């Protein structure tokens, strides 16, 4: 008797969540999260606010001490997020925490300064918020 050959459709032969397409999408998302984390890290050193004829970056603001020292969490968490992506570990928690930090800082400053805050902000602060929003959304599965 001849051997029987059965042919299965492609959808039945492999699970939907595995395969090269999913791995490529995951790799692309990891690289995009790394890029956003690097952008947020760079924007920490860009001008964030105009105050009394001077332009202050996140780095300059943290020198004032007090609660401003918490601004160091932004580049630290950016490095953690990038490290998690490079070592192929789960970036979801680190990426979302990193993305939330610029908003937490913004809420803190809005509470202390009020609506004048929006007149003081410059492109570095807005870039931080854009990269933060992307980092908050992109690591989700």
PDB file of N, CA and C in Angstrom, residues 11-19:
ATOM      1  N   UNK A  11      -2.812  27.730   7.900  1.00  0.00           N
ATOM      2  CA  UNK A  11      -3.350  28.234   9.161  1.00  0.00           C
ATOM      3  C   UNK A  11      -3.392  27.151  10.234  1.00  0.00           C
ATOM      4  N   UNK A  12      -3.493  25.887   9.864  1.00  0.00           N
ATOM      5  CA  UNK A  12      -3.538  24.810  10.839  1.00  0.00           C
ATOM      6  C   UNK A  12      -2.153  24.305  11.211  1.00  0.00           C
ATOM      7  N   UNK A  13      -1.161  24.529  10.386  1.00  0.00           N
ATOM      8  CA  UNK A  13       0.144  23.945  10.639  1.00  0.00           C
ATOM      9  C   UNK A  13       0.968  24.705  11.662  1.00  0.00           C
ATOM     10  N   UNK A  14       0.675  25.974  11.900  1.00  0.00           N
ATOM     11  CA  UNK A  14       1.451  26.713  12.886  1.00  0.00           C
ATOM     12  C   UNK A  14       0.533  27.636  13.674  1.00  0.00           C
ATOM     13  N   UNK A  15       0.829  27.815  14.947  1.00  0.00           N
ATOM     14  CA  UNK A  15       0.011  28.719  15.745  1.00  0.00           C
ATOM     15  C   UNK A  15       0.120  30.152  15.240  1.00  0.00           C
ATOM     16  N   UNK A  16      -0.904  30.930  15.516  1.00  0.00           N
ATOM     17  CA  UNK A  16      -0.957  32.299  14.995  1.00  0.00           C
ATOM     18  C   UNK A  16       0.054  33.217  15.670  1.00  0.00           C
ATOM     19  N   UNK A  17       0.459  32.929  16.894  1.00  0.00           N
ATOM     20  CA  UNK A  17       1.334  33.844  17.620  1.00  0.00           C
ATOM     21  C   UNK A  17       2.813  33.566  17.429  1.00  0.00           C
ATOM     22  N   UNK A  18       3.160  32.523  16.711  1.00  0.00           N
ATOM     23  CA  UNK A  18       4.577  32.257  16.499  1.00  0.00           C
ATOM     24  C   UNK A  18       4.875  32.367  15.022  1.00  0.00           C
ATOM     25  N   UNK A  19       6.120  32.500  14.728  1.00  0.00           N
ATOM     26  CA  UNK A  19       6.503  32.583  13.341  1.00  0.00           C
ATOM     27  C   UNK A  19       7.361  33.800  13.090  1.00  0.00           C
TER      28      UNK A  19
END
